[in-house]
Coordinates of C-alpha atoms in Angstrom, one line a residue:
Chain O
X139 CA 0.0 0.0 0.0
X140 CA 1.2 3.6 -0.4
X141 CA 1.8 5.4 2.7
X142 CA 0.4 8.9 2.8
X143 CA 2.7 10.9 5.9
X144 CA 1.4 14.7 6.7
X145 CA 3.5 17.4 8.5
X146 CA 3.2 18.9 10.6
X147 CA 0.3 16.4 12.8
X148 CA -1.2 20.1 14.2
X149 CA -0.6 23.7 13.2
X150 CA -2.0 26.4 15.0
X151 CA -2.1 29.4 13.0
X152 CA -2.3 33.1 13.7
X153 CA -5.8 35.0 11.8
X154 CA -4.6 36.4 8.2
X155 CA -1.4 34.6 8.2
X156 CA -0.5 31.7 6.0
X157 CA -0.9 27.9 7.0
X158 CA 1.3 25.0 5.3
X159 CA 0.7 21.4 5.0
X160 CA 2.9 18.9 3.8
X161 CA 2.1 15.3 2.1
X162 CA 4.9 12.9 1.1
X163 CA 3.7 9.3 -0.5
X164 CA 6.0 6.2 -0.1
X165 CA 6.0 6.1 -4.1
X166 CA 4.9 7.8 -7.3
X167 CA 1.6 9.1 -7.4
X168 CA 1.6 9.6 -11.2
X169 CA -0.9 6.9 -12.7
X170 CA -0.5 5.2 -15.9
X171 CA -2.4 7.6 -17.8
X172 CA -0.2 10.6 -16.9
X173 CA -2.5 12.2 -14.1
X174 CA -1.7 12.5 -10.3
X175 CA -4.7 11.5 -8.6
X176 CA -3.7 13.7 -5.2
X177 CA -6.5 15.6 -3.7
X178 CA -6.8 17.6 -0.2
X179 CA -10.1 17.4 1.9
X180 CA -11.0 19.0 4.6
X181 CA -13.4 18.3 7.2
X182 CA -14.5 21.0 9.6
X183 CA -15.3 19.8 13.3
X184 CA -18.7 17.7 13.6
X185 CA -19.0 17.8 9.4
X186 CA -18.5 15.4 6.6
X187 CA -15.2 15.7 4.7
X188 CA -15.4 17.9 2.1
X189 CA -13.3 18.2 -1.4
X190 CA -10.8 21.0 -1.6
X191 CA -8.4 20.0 -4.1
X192 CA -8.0 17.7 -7.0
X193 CA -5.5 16.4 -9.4
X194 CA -2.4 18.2 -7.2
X195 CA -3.5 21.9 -8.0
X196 CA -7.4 22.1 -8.9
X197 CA -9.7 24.0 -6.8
X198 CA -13.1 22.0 -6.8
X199 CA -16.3 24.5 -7.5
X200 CA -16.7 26.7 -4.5
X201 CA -12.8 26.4 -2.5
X202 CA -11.8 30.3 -2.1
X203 CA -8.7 31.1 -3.7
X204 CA -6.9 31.6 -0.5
X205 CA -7.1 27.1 -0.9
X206 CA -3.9 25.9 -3.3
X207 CA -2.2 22.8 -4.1
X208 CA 1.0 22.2 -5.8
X209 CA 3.7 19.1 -5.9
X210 CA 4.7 16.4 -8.2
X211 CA 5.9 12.8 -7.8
X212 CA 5.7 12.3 -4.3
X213 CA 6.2 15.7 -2.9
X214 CA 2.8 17.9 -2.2
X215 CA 1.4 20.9 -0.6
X216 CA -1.4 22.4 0.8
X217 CA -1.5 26.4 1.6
X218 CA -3.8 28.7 2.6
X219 CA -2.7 32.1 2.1
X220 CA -4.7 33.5 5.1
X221 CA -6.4 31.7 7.5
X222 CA -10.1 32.4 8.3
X223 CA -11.9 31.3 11.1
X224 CA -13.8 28.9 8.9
X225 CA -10.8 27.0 8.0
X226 CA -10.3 25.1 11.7
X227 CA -10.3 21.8 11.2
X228 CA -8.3 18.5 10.0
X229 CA -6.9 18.5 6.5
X230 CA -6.1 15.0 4.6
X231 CA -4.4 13.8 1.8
X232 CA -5.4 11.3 -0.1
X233 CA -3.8 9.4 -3.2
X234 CA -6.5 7.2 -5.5
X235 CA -3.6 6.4 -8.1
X236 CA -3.1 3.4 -7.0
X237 CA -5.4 0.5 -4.3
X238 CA -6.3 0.2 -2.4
X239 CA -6.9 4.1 -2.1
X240 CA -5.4 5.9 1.3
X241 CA -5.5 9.0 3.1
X242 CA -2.9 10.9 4.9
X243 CA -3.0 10.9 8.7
X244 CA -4.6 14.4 8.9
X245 CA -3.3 17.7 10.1
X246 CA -5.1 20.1 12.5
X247 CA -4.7 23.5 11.6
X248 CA -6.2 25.7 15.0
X249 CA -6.5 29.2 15.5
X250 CA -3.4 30.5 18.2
Chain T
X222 CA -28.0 19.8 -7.0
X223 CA -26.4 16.9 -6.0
X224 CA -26.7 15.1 -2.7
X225 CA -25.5 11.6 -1.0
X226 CA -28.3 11.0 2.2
X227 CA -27.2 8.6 4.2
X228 CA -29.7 6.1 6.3
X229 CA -29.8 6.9 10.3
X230 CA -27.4 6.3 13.2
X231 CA -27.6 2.9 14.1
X232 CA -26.9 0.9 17.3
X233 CA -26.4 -2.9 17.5
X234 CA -24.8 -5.7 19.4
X235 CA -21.7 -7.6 18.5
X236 CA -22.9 -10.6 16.3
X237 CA -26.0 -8.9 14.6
X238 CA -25.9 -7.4 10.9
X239 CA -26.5 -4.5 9.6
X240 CA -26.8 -2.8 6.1
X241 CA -26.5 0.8 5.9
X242 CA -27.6 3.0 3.1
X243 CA -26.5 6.0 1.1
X244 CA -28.9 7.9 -2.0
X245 CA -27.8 9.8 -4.8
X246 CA -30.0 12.3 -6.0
X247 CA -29.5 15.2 -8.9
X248 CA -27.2 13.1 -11.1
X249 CA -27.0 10.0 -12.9
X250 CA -26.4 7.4 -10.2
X251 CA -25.9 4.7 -12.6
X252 CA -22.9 6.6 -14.5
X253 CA -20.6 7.5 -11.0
X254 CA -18.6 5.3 -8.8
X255 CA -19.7 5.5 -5.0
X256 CA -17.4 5.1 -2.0
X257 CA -17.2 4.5 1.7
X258 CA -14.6 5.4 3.9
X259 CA -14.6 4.6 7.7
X260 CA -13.8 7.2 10.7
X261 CA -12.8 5.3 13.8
X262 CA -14.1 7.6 17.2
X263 CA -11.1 10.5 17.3
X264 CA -9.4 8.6 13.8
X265 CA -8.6 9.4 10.4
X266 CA -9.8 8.3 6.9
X267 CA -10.0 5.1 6.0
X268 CA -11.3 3.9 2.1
X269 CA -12.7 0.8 2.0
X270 CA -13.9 0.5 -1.6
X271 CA -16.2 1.8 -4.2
X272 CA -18.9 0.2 -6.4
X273 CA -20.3 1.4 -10.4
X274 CA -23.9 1.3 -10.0
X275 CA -24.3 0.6 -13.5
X276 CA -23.1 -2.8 -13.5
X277 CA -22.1 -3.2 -9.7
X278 CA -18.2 -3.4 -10.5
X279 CA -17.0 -3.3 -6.8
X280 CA -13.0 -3.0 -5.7
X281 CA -12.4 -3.5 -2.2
X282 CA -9.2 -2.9 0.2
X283 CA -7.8 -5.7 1.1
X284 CA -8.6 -4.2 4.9
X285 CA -12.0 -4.8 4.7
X286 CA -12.2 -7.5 2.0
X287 CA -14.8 -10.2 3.7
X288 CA -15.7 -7.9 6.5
X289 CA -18.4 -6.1 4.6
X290 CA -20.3 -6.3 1.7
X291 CA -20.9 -3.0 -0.7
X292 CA -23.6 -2.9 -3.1
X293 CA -26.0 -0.7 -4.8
X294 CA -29.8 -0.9 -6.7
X295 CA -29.8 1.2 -9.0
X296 CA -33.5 1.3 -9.7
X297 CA -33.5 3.8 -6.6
X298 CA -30.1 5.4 -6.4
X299 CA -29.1 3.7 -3.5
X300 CA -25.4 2.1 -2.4
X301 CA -25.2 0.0 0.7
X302 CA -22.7 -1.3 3.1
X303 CA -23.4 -4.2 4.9
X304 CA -22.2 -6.4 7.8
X305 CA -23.4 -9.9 8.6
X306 CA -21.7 -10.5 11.9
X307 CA -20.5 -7.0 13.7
X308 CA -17.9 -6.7 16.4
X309 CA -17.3 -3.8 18.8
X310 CA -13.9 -2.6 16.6
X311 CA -16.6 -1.8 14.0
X312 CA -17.9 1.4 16.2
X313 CA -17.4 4.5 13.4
X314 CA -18.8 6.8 11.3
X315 CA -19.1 5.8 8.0
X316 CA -19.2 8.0 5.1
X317 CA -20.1 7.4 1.2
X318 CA -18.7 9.7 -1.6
X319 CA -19.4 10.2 -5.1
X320 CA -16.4 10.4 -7.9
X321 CA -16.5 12.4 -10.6
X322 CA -18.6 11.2 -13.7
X323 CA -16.9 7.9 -15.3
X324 CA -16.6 9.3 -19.0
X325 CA -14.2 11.6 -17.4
X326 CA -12.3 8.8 -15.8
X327 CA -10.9 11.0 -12.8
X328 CA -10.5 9.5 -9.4
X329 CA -11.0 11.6 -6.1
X330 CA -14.4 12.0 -3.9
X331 CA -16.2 15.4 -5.1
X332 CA -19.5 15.0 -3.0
X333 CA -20.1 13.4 0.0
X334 CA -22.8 11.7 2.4
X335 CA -23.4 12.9 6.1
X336 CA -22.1 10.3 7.5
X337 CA -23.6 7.1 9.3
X338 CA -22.6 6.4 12.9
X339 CA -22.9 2.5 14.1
X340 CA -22.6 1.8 17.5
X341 CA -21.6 -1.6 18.4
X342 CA -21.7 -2.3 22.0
X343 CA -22.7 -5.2 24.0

């Protein structure tokens, strides 16, 4: 299976300044066809998970822009260019390149 | 608009079965994979598998190969996840997602359920 490992595990985060997350897999996320099948979620206390990123870098309809991805290979990141109240919660990873799917161990990101 | 509803919180004792359920509704349920991923109490994300509707194709992780059962009818838009012997270790909430539509052949959960919560307890 690929391992998915996150960094930091929490990250509390000052209002309007930036938040970083990192996500390393054990192995190439590029699939056959040529896409990398690494999306970022985020799920909100007491919520569902909910789509943030897709495909390394695409915001799915409705992520502010303050929400980006970028990466390659094995290397990825998730930034949010200033942090809102709205955005406390736990972060994944999660590479569907290869099965059996997996997710990253989550990060908290938390308001200082 | 689409939405994933998923059937009530349920709670059962170790040994009984259960079959949870999740509806699609405002898209072709017969032409999208459907998911479930497991959230241990205080725990991360954990895929189990995901089945096409349209001619019940199912791929499971080897995880949870033989512990449950995914399925779906498609004559009402509906995906289940079943147990037919539960054990206390099976406490969670379990969530079912939606990929993206199969003629686009992209793979990553764009829309997903509420969230079930079984309670297995003796």
């Amino acid at each position: 299976d690929i391992v998915m490992t996150q960094t930091p595990l929490s990250s509390p985060v000052t209002l309007g300044q930036p938040a970083s997350i990192s996500c390393r897999s054990s192995q190439s996320l590029v699939h056959s066809d040529g896409n990398t099948y690494l999306s970022w979620l985020q799920q909100r206390p007491g919520q569902p998970p909910r789509l943030l990123i897709y495909k390394i870098s695409n915001r799915f309809s409705g992520v502010p822009d303050r929400f980006s991805g970028s990466g390659a290979g094995t290397d990825f990141t998730l930034k949010i260019s200033r942090v809102e109240a709205e955005d406390v919660g736990v972060y994944y990873c999660m590479q569907a390149t290869q099965f059996p799917w997996t997710f990253g161990q989550g990060t908290k990101v938390e308001i200082k | 608009e689409v939405q994933l509803v998923q059937s009530g919180a349920e709670v059962k004792k170790p040994g009984e079965s259960l079959k949870i359920s999740c509806k699609g509704s405002g898209y072709s349920f017969t032409s999208y994979w459907i998911g479930w991923v497991r959230q241990m109490p205080g725990k991360g994300l954990e895929w189990m598998g995901i089945i096409y509707p349209g001619d019940s194709d199912t791929r499971y992780s080897p995880s949870f190969q033989g512990q449950v059962t995914i399925s779906a009818d498609k004559s009402i838009s509906t995906a289940y996840l079943q147990w037919s012997s539960l054990k206390a270790s099976d406490t969670a909430m379990y969530y079912c997602a939606r990929l993206p539509d199969i003629a686009v052949a992209d793979y990553y959960f764009d829309y997903w359920g509420q969230g079930t919560l079984v309670t297995v307890s003796s």
